[in-house]
Amino acid sequence: ELSDDRCGIGHLGFLGMVIAIDGPAGAGKSSVARAVAQQLGIAYLDTGAMYRCVGLLVARDGVDPDDAEAAFRHAHEADFDLGGGLIRLNGEDVGALIRGSEASECASRVAAHPQVRDEIVLRQQAIIRGGDWVADGRDVGTRIAPAAELKLYLRASVEERARRRAAEGDQPDQLIAAEIAARDERDERRPEGHPAADAIELDTTEMTIDEVIAAVVDLARARGLVDAG
């Protein structure tokens, strides 16, 4: 868990304020979290990007992503730098590379190993300790920041999530839907892959991204985390 010794005042005048946005693949959590962070003027952490980085390393090395020991070694030895809006892995800008289908698939499989998740969670807790953050992922509210001031869990139908992903690339909806369903099944086997008990669940199937962003900002204001003006 995060230490209670929080060392710094964030942009909003709070000590270590965290807004946790979790949800399954394609629910729009990354786009929403990035926009909310920008609107609130605080830092953004894409926790899934770190798993995608490990997935990229595994794919490049031709390692079986189901090999827990090899996946952990790659996670432990990786140098992550998520500052300045870029994603650097061992000094290389991999922001575009980690969004490919191979890295995404490997990321989901390496993330299933408890020792890999433990390593990455420790890294992420060190990043957010003492500052103000909007962080998105699968287990921000359950493991990374269980004391987060606001926790949300974004949902959407498999069909809608596949449509959104297809709009970002050139794969057909049906193929993406199958991949998303497989990832959902893997995630549901992990206790931390489910919503935190105190998370606010938001079904985004029929919502535009702007509507979701506005809803999150409104909730932050209702909690007194940001200026209501």
mmCIF file of C-alpha atoms in Angstrom:
data_model
loop_
_atom_site.group_PDB
_atom_site.id
_atom_site.type_symbol
_atom_site.label_atom_id
_atom_site.label_comp_id
_atom_site.label_asym_id
_atom_site.label_seq_id
_atom_site.Cartn_x
_atom_site.Cartn_y
_atom_site.Cartn_z
ATOM 1 C CA GLU A 1 0.000 0.000 0.000
ATOM 2 C CA LEU A 2 0.982 3.619 -0.352
ATOM 3 C CA SER A 3 2.748 5.117 2.609
ATOM 4 C CA ASP A 4 0.845 7.670 4.668
ATOM 5 C CA ASP A 5 3.985 9.826 4.690
ATOM 6 C CA ARG A 6 3.053 12.036 1.773
ATOM 7 C CA CYS A 7 5.735 14.481 0.899
ATOM 8 C CA GLY A 8 4.551 17.391 -1.143
ATOM 9 C CA ILE A 9 1.672 19.653 -1.957
ATOM 10 C CA GLY A 10 0.116 19.052 -5.361
ATOM 11 C CA HIS A 11 -1.229 21.585 -7.817
ATOM 12 C CA LEU A 12 -4.635 21.574 -6.117
ATOM 13 C CA GLY A 13 -3.300 22.162 -2.611
ATOM 14 C CA PHE A 14 -3.926 18.585 -1.456
ATOM 15 C CA LEU A 15 -1.327 16.089 -0.273
ATOM 16 C CA GLY A 16 -1.067 13.164 -2.659
ATOM 17 C CA MET A 17 -4.547 13.375 -4.178
ATOM 18 C CA VAL A 18 -5.323 10.503 -6.569
ATOM 19 C CA ILE A 19 -8.247 10.004 -8.939
ATOM 20 C CA ALA A 20 -8.318 6.323 -9.940
ATOM 21 C CA ILE A 21 -10.027 5.343 -13.196
ATOM 22 C CA ASP A 22 -10.244 1.618 -13.842
ATOM 23 C CA GLY A 23 -12.075 -0.525 -16.356
ATOM 24 C CA PRO A 24 -11.731 -3.232 -18.997
ATOM 25 C CA ALA A 25 -9.998 -2.887 -22.355
ATOM 26 C CA GLY A 26 -11.627 -0.373 -24.675
ATOM 27 C CA ALA A 27 -13.798 1.292 -22.032
ATOM 28 C CA GLY A 28 -12.136 4.627 -22.815
ATOM 29 C CA LYS A 29 -10.349 5.013 -19.495
ATOM 30 C CA SER A 30 -7.026 6.198 -20.938
ATOM 31 C CA SER A 31 -8.564 8.898 -23.133
ATOM 32 C CA VAL A 32 -10.812 10.017 -20.290
ATOM 33 C CA ALA A 33 -8.074 10.017 -17.651
ATOM 34 C CA ARG A 34 -5.668 11.952 -19.877
ATOM 35 C CA ALA A 35 -8.296 14.615 -20.619
ATOM 36 C CA VAL A 36 -9.402 14.883 -16.974
ATOM 37 C CA ALA A 37 -5.794 15.333 -15.862
ATOM 38 C CA GLN A 38 -5.327 18.071 -18.453
ATOM 39 C CA GLN A 39 -8.499 19.868 -17.370
ATOM 40 C CA LEU A 40 -7.525 19.701 -13.708
ATOM 41 C CA GLY A 41 -3.897 20.627 -14.362
ATOM 42 C CA ILE A 42 -2.417 17.589 -12.648
ATOM 43 C CA ALA A 43 -0.229 14.682 -13.686
ATOM 44 C CA TYR A 44 -1.482 11.652 -15.620
ATOM 45 C CA LEU A 45 -0.266 8.065 -15.238
ATOM 46 C CA ASP A 46 -1.178 5.409 -17.795
ATOM 47 C CA THR A 47 -0.489 2.286 -15.721
ATOM 48 C CA GLY A 48 -1.302 0.000 -18.632
ATOM 49 C CA ALA A 49 1.532 1.526 -20.662
ATOM 50 C CA MET A 50 4.067 -0.097 -18.342
ATOM 51 C CA TYR A 51 2.604 -3.555 -18.964
ATOM 52 C CA ARG A 52 2.556 -2.813 -22.679
ATOM 53 C CA CYS A 53 6.249 -1.947 -22.433
ATOM 54 C CA VAL A 54 6.963 -5.315 -20.843
ATOM 55 C CA GLY A 55 4.817 -6.952 -23.525
ATOM 56 C CA LEU A 56 6.864 -5.192 -26.202
ATOM 57 C CA LEU A 57 10.132 -6.390 -24.668
ATOM 58 C CA VAL A 58 8.850 -9.958 -24.497
ATOM 59 C CA ALA A 59 7.618 -9.838 -28.105
ATOM 60 C CA ARG A 60 10.903 -8.402 -29.354
ATOM 61 C CA ASP A 61 12.928 -11.077 -27.602
ATOM 62 C CA GLY A 62 10.705 -13.873 -28.841
ATOM 63 C CA VAL A 63 9.938 -14.903 -25.272
ATOM 64 C CA ASP A 64 6.801 -16.831 -24.426
ATOM 65 C CA PRO A 65 4.626 -14.280 -22.561
ATOM 66 C CA ASP A 66 3.253 -17.150 -20.476
ATOM 67 C CA ASP A 67 6.756 -17.768 -19.085
ATOM 68 C CA ALA A 68 6.383 -16.064 -15.698
ATOM 69 C CA GLU A 69 10.084 -16.033 -14.828
ATOM 70 C CA ALA A 70 11.144 -14.503 -18.139
ATOM 71 C CA ALA A 71 8.341 -11.931 -18.020
ATOM 72 C CA PHE A 72 9.311 -10.906 -14.496
ATOM 73 C CA ARG A 73 12.960 -10.525 -15.512
ATOM 74 C CA HIS A 74 11.979 -8.152 -18.315
ATOM 75 C CA ALA A 75 9.739 -6.161 -15.969
ATOM 76 C CA HIS A 76 12.385 -5.944 -13.269
ATOM 77 C CA GLU A 77 15.171 -4.844 -15.605
ATOM 78 C CA ALA A 78 13.115 -2.356 -17.644
ATOM 79 C CA ASP A 79 13.777 1.376 -17.328
ATOM 80 C CA PHE A 80 10.461 3.244 -17.593
ATOM 81 C CA ASP A 81 10.193 6.990 -18.152
ATOM 82 C CA LEU A 82 6.639 8.303 -18.501
ATOM 83 C CA GLY A 83 7.428 11.979 -18.073
ATOM 84 C CA GLY A 84 6.615 14.860 -20.401
ATOM 85 C CA GLY A 85 3.752 13.083 -22.137
ATOM 86 C CA LEU A 86 6.108 10.525 -23.700
ATOM 87 C CA ILE A 87 6.616 6.843 -22.954
ATOM 88 C CA ARG A 88 10.266 5.853 -22.990
ATOM 89 C CA LEU A 89 11.466 2.298 -22.490
ATOM 90 C CA ASN A 90 15.181 1.900 -21.892
ATOM 91 C CA GLY A 91 15.613 5.361 -23.402
ATOM 92 C CA GLU A 92 13.530 4.670 -26.534
ATOM 93 C CA ASP A 93 10.274 6.451 -27.323
ATOM 94 C CA VAL A 94 7.844 3.546 -27.672
ATOM 95 C CA GLY A 95 4.557 5.438 -27.403
ATOM 96 C CA ALA A 96 3.359 4.224 -30.806
ATOM 97 C CA LEU A 97 4.950 0.776 -30.705
ATOM 98 C CA ILE A 98 3.215 -0.354 -27.513
ATOM 99 C CA ARG A 99 -0.213 0.274 -29.088
ATOM 100 C CA GLY A 100 0.318 -2.449 -31.671
ATOM 101 C CA SER A 101 -1.731 -5.650 -31.487
ATOM 102 C CA GLU A 102 1.273 -7.868 -30.652
ATOM 103 C CA ALA A 103 2.416 -5.716 -27.736
ATOM 104 C CA SER A 104 -1.169 -5.440 -26.503
ATOM 105 C CA GLU A 105 -1.711 -9.195 -26.554
ATOM 106 C CA CYS A 106 1.613 -9.887 -24.838
ATOM 107 C CA ALA A 107 0.878 -7.199 -22.266
ATOM 108 C CA SER A 108 -2.352 -8.896 -21.242
ATOM 109 C CA ARG A 109 -0.575 -12.231 -20.845
ATOM 110 C CA VAL A 110 2.456 -10.992 -18.905
ATOM 111 C CA ALA A 111 0.138 -8.991 -16.637
ATOM 112 C CA ALA A 112 -1.478 -12.267 -15.583
ATOM 113 C CA HIS A 113 1.689 -13.231 -13.671
ATOM 114 C CA PRO A 114 1.447 -12.131 -9.995
ATOM 115 C CA GLN A 115 5.190 -11.460 -9.719
ATOM 116 C CA VAL A 116 5.079 -9.149 -12.749
ATOM 117 C CA ARG A 117 2.124 -7.240 -11.327
ATOM 118 C CA ASP A 118 3.817 -6.951 -7.935
ATOM 119 C CA GLU A 119 6.910 -5.447 -9.574
ATOM 120 C CA ILE A 120 4.969 -2.976 -11.699
ATOM 121 C CA VAL A 121 2.660 -1.972 -8.839
ATOM 122 C CA LEU A 122 5.659 -1.095 -6.674
ATOM 123 C CA ARG A 123 7.035 1.059 -9.494
ATOM 124 C CA GLN A 124 3.704 2.807 -9.938
ATOM 125 C CA GLN A 125 3.239 3.454 -6.221
ATOM 126 C CA ALA A 126 6.661 5.082 -6.146
ATOM 127 C CA ILE A 127 5.662 7.337 -9.057
ATOM 128 C CA ILE A 128 2.412 8.642 -7.564
ATOM 129 C CA ARG A 129 3.555 8.927 -3.960
ATOM 130 C CA GLY A 130 3.375 12.510 -2.762
ATOM 131 C CA GLY A 131 1.765 14.153 -5.773
ATOM 132 C CA ASP A 132 -1.586 14.806 -7.415
ATOM 133 C CA TRP A 133 -2.452 12.267 -10.104
ATOM 134 C CA VAL A 134 -5.131 10.924 -12.383
ATOM 135 C CA ALA A 135 -4.217 7.284 -12.961
ATOM 136 C CA ASP A 136 -5.979 4.725 -15.122
ATOM 137 C CA GLY A 137 -5.682 0.983 -15.445
ATOM 138 C CA ARG A 138 -7.190 -2.258 -14.196
ATOM 139 C CA ASP A 139 -6.299 -2.149 -10.503
ATOM 140 C CA VAL A 140 -5.532 1.451 -9.564
ATOM 141 C CA GLY A 141 -8.322 1.620 -7.004
ATOM 142 C CA THR A 142 -7.746 -1.874 -5.623
ATOM 143 C CA ARG A 143 -3.951 -2.195 -5.450
ATOM 144 C CA ILE A 144 -1.978 0.810 -6.653
ATOM 145 C CA ALA A 145 -3.858 3.535 -4.783
ATOM 146 C CA PRO A 146 -6.424 1.885 -2.485
ATOM 147 C CA ALA A 147 -6.739 5.166 -0.552
ATOM 148 C CA ALA A 148 -7.551 7.207 -3.674
ATOM 149 C CA GLU A 149 -9.933 10.082 -2.979
ATOM 150 C CA LEU A 150 -12.084 9.237 -6.007
ATOM 151 C CA LYS A 151 -12.390 5.837 -7.663
ATOM 152 C CA LEU A 152 -14.265 5.184 -10.881
ATOM 153 C CA TYR A 153 -14.830 2.042 -12.902
ATOM 154 C CA LEU A 154 -15.776 2.632 -16.535
ATOM 155 C CA ARG A 155 -17.784 -0.031 -18.324
ATOM 156 C CA ALA A 156 -19.046 -0.487 -21.881
ATOM 157 C CA SER A 157 -20.430 -3.380 -23.890
ATOM 158 C CA VAL A 158 -17.957 -5.629 -25.699
ATOM 159 C CA GLU A 159 -19.460 -4.535 -29.022
ATOM 160 C CA GLU A 160 -18.996 -0.847 -28.248
ATOM 161 C CA ARG A 161 -15.464 -1.361 -26.976
ATOM 162 C CA ALA A 162 -14.589 -3.276 -30.139
ATOM 163 C CA ARG A 163 -16.076 -0.496 -32.274
ATOM 164 C CA ARG A 164 -13.953 2.102 -30.476
ATOM 165 C CA ARG A 165 -10.783 0.077 -30.900
ATOM 166 C CA ALA A 166 -11.535 -0.604 -34.562
ATOM 167 C CA ALA A 167 -11.903 3.128 -35.175
ATOM 168 C CA GLU A 168 -8.315 3.556 -33.940
ATOM 169 C CA GLY A 169 -6.793 0.982 -36.312
ATOM 170 C CA ASP A 170 -7.441 -1.296 -39.257
ATOM 171 C CA GLN A 171 -8.638 -4.487 -37.581
ATOM 172 C CA PRO A 172 -12.295 -5.558 -38.005
ATOM 173 C CA ASP A 173 -14.706 -5.217 -35.094
ATOM 174 C CA GLN A 174 -15.248 -8.989 -34.884
ATOM 175 C CA LEU A 175 -11.557 -9.783 -34.393
ATOM 176 C CA ILE A 176 -11.117 -7.046 -31.801
ATOM 177 C CA ALA A 177 -14.262 -8.184 -29.979
ATOM 178 C CA ALA A 178 -12.815 -11.693 -29.672
ATOM 179 C CA GLU A 179 -9.534 -10.305 -28.319
ATOM 180 C CA ILE A 180 -11.359 -8.082 -25.818
ATOM 181 C CA ALA A 181 -13.520 -10.977 -24.625
ATOM 182 C CA ALA A 182 -10.386 -13.091 -24.074
ATOM 183 C CA ARG A 183 -8.731 -10.286 -22.102
ATOM 184 C CA ASP A 184 -11.870 -9.805 -20.022
ATOM 185 C CA GLU A 185 -11.838 -13.499 -19.135
ATOM 186 C CA ARG A 186 -8.192 -13.350 -18.016
ATOM 187 C CA ASP A 187 -8.780 -10.208 -15.959
ATOM 188 C CA GLU A 188 -11.858 -11.600 -14.260
ATOM 189 C CA ARG A 189 -9.761 -14.418 -12.814
ATOM 190 C CA ARG A 190 -7.839 -11.851 -10.766
ATOM 191 C CA PRO A 191 -9.511 -10.326 -7.673
ATOM 192 C CA GLU A 192 -7.921 -6.938 -8.407
ATOM 193 C CA GLY A 193 -9.400 -7.037 -11.913
ATOM 194 C CA HIS A 194 -12.807 -6.249 -10.441
ATOM 195 C CA PRO A 195 -14.045 -2.807 -9.307
ATOM 196 C CA ALA A 196 -13.004 -1.555 -5.882
ATOM 197 C CA ALA A 197 -15.805 -1.851 -3.334
ATOM 198 C CA ASP A 198 -16.047 1.942 -3.093
ATOM 199 C CA ALA A 199 -15.689 2.677 -6.810
ATOM 200 C CA ILE A 200 -18.377 4.568 -8.718
ATOM 201 C CA GLU A 201 -19.311 2.500 -11.760
ATOM 202 C CA LEU A 202 -20.107 4.364 -14.963
ATOM 203 C CA ASP A 203 -21.482 2.657 -18.071
ATOM 204 C CA THR A 204 -20.103 4.600 -21.031
ATOM 205 C CA THR A 205 -21.705 2.521 -23.801
ATOM 206 C CA GLU A 206 -24.105 5.287 -24.824
ATOM 207 C CA MET A 207 -21.909 8.221 -23.790
ATOM 208 C CA THR A 208 -19.554 10.379 -25.818
ATOM 209 C CA ILE A 209 -16.040 10.854 -24.500
ATOM 210 C CA ASP A 210 -16.836 14.487 -23.674
ATOM 211 C CA GLU A 211 -19.812 13.380 -21.589
ATOM 212 C CA VAL A 212 -17.673 10.898 -19.663
ATOM 213 C CA ILE A 213 -14.964 13.505 -19.038
ATOM 214 C CA ALA A 214 -17.554 15.990 -17.783
ATOM 215 C CA ALA A 215 -19.068 13.355 -15.484
ATOM 216 C CA VAL A 216 -15.682 12.582 -13.912
ATOM 217 C CA VAL A 217 -14.833 16.263 -13.421
ATOM 218 C CA ASP A 218 -18.264 16.837 -11.850
ATOM 219 C CA LEU A 219 -17.669 13.957 -9.430
ATOM 220 C CA ALA A 220 -14.268 15.401 -8.500
ATOM 221 C CA ARG A 221 -15.928 18.742 -7.794
ATOM 222 C CA ALA A 222 -18.660 17.075 -5.754
ATOM 223 C CA ARG A 223 -15.957 15.450 -3.605
ATOM 224 C CA GLY A 224 -14.314 18.827 -3.079
ATOM 225 C CA LEU A 225 -11.152 17.729 -4.890
ATOM 226 C CA VAL A 226 -11.246 20.657 -7.309
ATOM 227 C CA ASP A 227 -12.608 24.183 -7.358
ATOM 228 C CA ALA A 228 -16.342 24.081 -8.045
ATOM 229 C CA GLY A 229 -16.094 27.306 -10.039
#
